Tab-separated table of C-alpha atoms in Angstrom:
chain	number	residue	atom	x	y	z
A	1	PRO	CA	2.291	11.659	-30.054
A	2	ASP	CA	1.644	12.682	-26.419
A	3	TRP	CA	4.258	10.240	-25.139
A	4	GLU	CA	6.743	11.361	-27.793
A	5	GLU	CA	6.419	14.971	-26.597
A	6	THR	CA	6.934	13.829	-22.999
A	7	GLU	CA	9.957	11.810	-24.107
A	8	ARG	CA	11.468	14.868	-25.836
A	9	LYS	CA	10.965	16.942	-22.665
A	10	LEU	CA	12.589	14.236	-20.538
A	11	MET	CA	15.574	14.048	-22.860
A	12	ARG	CA	16.054	17.844	-22.583
A	13	LEU	CA	16.373	17.688	-18.789
A	14	PRO	CA	19.891	18.455	-17.500
A	15	SER	CA	21.976	15.292	-17.640
A	16	LEU	CA	24.071	16.254	-14.603
A	17	ASN	CA	21.068	16.885	-12.349
A	18	PRO	CA	20.559	13.806	-10.098
A	19	ALA	CA	16.796	14.392	-9.756
A	20	ALA	CA	16.439	14.710	-13.539
A	21	GLN	CA	18.487	11.528	-14.036
A	22	LYS	CA	16.266	9.662	-11.606
A	23	LEU	CA	13.049	10.863	-13.246
A	24	ARG	CA	14.337	10.055	-16.731
A	25	GLY	CA	15.469	6.604	-15.589
A	26	LEU	CA	12.120	5.794	-14.019
A	27	LEU	CA	9.971	7.041	-16.873
A	28	MET	CA	12.136	6.030	-19.832
A	29	GLY	CA	13.514	2.859	-18.288
A	30	TYR	CA	10.097	1.391	-17.625
A	31	ALA	CA	8.289	2.712	-20.714
A	32	THR	CA	6.807	-0.144	-22.710
A	33	ASP	CA	4.902	-0.204	-25.980
A	34	LEU	CA	1.792	-2.343	-25.552
A	35	GLU	CA	-0.487	-3.884	-28.146
A	36	LEU	CA	-4.228	-4.423	-27.895
A	37	ASP	CA	-5.392	-7.989	-28.336
A	38	GLY	CA	-8.328	-9.029	-30.539
A	39	HIS	CA	-10.765	-8.006	-27.789
A	40	SER	CA	-9.193	-4.535	-27.323
A	41	ARG	CA	-7.533	-5.576	-24.075
A	42	VAL	CA	-3.997	-4.860	-22.980
A	43	LEU	CA	-1.826	-6.946	-20.678
A	44	ILE	CA	0.016	-4.810	-18.126
A	45	PRO	CA	3.587	-6.171	-17.822
A	46	ARG	CA	4.414	-8.009	-14.587
A	47	GLU	CA	7.006	-5.402	-13.554
A	48	HIS	CA	4.437	-2.621	-13.852
A	49	ARG	CA	1.791	-4.586	-11.932
A	50	GLU	CA	4.285	-5.266	-9.151
A	51	PHE	CA	5.432	-1.631	-9.022
A	52	ALA	CA	1.831	-0.390	-8.822
A	53	GLY	CA	0.853	-3.069	-6.311
A	54	LEU	CA	-1.873	-4.351	-8.633
A	55	ASP	CA	-3.429	-7.647	-7.643
A	56	ARG	CA	-6.649	-9.195	-8.961
A	57	GLN	CA	-9.025	-6.240	-8.565
A	58	ALA	CA	-8.170	-2.877	-10.120
A	59	MET	CA	-9.881	0.454	-10.683
A	60	LEU	CA	-9.428	2.453	-13.900
A	61	PHE	CA	-10.067	6.200	-13.757
A	62	GLY	CA	-10.107	8.567	-16.707
A	63	GLN	CA	-8.166	11.790	-16.227
A	64	GLY	CA	-8.847	13.682	-19.461
A	65	ASN	CA	-6.357	12.350	-21.994
A	66	LYS	CA	-4.734	10.093	-19.390
A	67	PHE	CA	-5.918	7.433	-16.982
A	68	GLU	CA	-4.908	6.042	-13.613
A	69	LEU	CA	-4.942	2.374	-12.739
A	70	TRP	CA	-5.180	1.610	-9.015
A	71	ASP	CA	-5.286	-1.547	-6.944
A	72	ASP	CA	-8.859	-1.659	-5.618
A	73	ALA	CA	-7.854	-1.800	-1.931
A	74	ARG	CA	-5.293	0.997	-2.325
A	75	TRP	CA	-7.865	3.142	-4.127
A	76	SER	CA	-10.353	2.658	-1.290
A	77	ASP	CA	-7.695	3.670	1.245
A	78	GLN	CA	-6.716	6.733	-0.818
A	79	LEU	CA	-10.332	7.795	-1.279
A	80	THR	CA	-10.977	7.507	2.459
A	81	GLN	CA	-7.867	9.594	3.131
A	82	TRP	CA	-8.914	12.293	0.635
A	83	MET	CA	-12.474	12.429	1.902
A	84	GLY	CA	-11.269	12.847	5.481
A	85	ALA	CA	-8.533	15.353	4.634
A	86	ASP	CA	-8.618	18.798	6.171
A	87	SER	CA	-9.002	21.571	3.587
A	88	ALA	CA	-5.604	22.902	4.683
A	89	ASP	CA	-4.049	19.677	3.382
A	90	SER	CA	-5.154	20.385	-0.173
A	91	GLY	CA	-3.070	23.529	-0.549
A	92	ASP	CA	-4.439	26.824	-1.763
A	93	LEU	CA	-6.573	25.868	-4.763
A	94	THR	CA	-9.243	28.486	-4.189
A	95	ALA	CA	-8.296	30.652	-7.196
A	96	GLU	CA	-7.931	27.638	-9.490
A	97	LEU	CA	-11.263	26.192	-8.395
A	98	GLU	CA	-13.025	29.511	-8.931
A	99	THR	CA	-11.996	29.427	-12.590
A	100	LEU	CA	-13.977	26.176	-13.022
A	101	SER	CA	-17.350	27.709	-12.207
A	102	TYR	CA	-19.513	29.774	-14.534
C-alpha cells in the first residue's frame, strides 16, 4: 500500500516537467516486485546492486517504515563524513530537533 500511494503521486507529477519525468523514470522504471524465499530472504536484483554499489558486505538500517541498504565501505565513509561535518552543513534543524524532546 505505501508503494502504491507513492506510485499514484509519481503518476500525478506534470508530464511535461523534465525533472518530474526523470524522477518518474528512475523510480518507476527500476521498481521491482520481490518475493521472499523459504528463509525470509530477498535477492536484490543485479541492476539494483550495481546502481547502489553493493558488493559482498552491506549494512541495513531501519528508517521507520523504510530501510536503507548501504555498501559497508560506503556507509563507513558516509558516517565519517557526517560525524566530521560542521553544524552549518546540516542546515537549520534547530526548531525541528526541539520538537523531538520532552
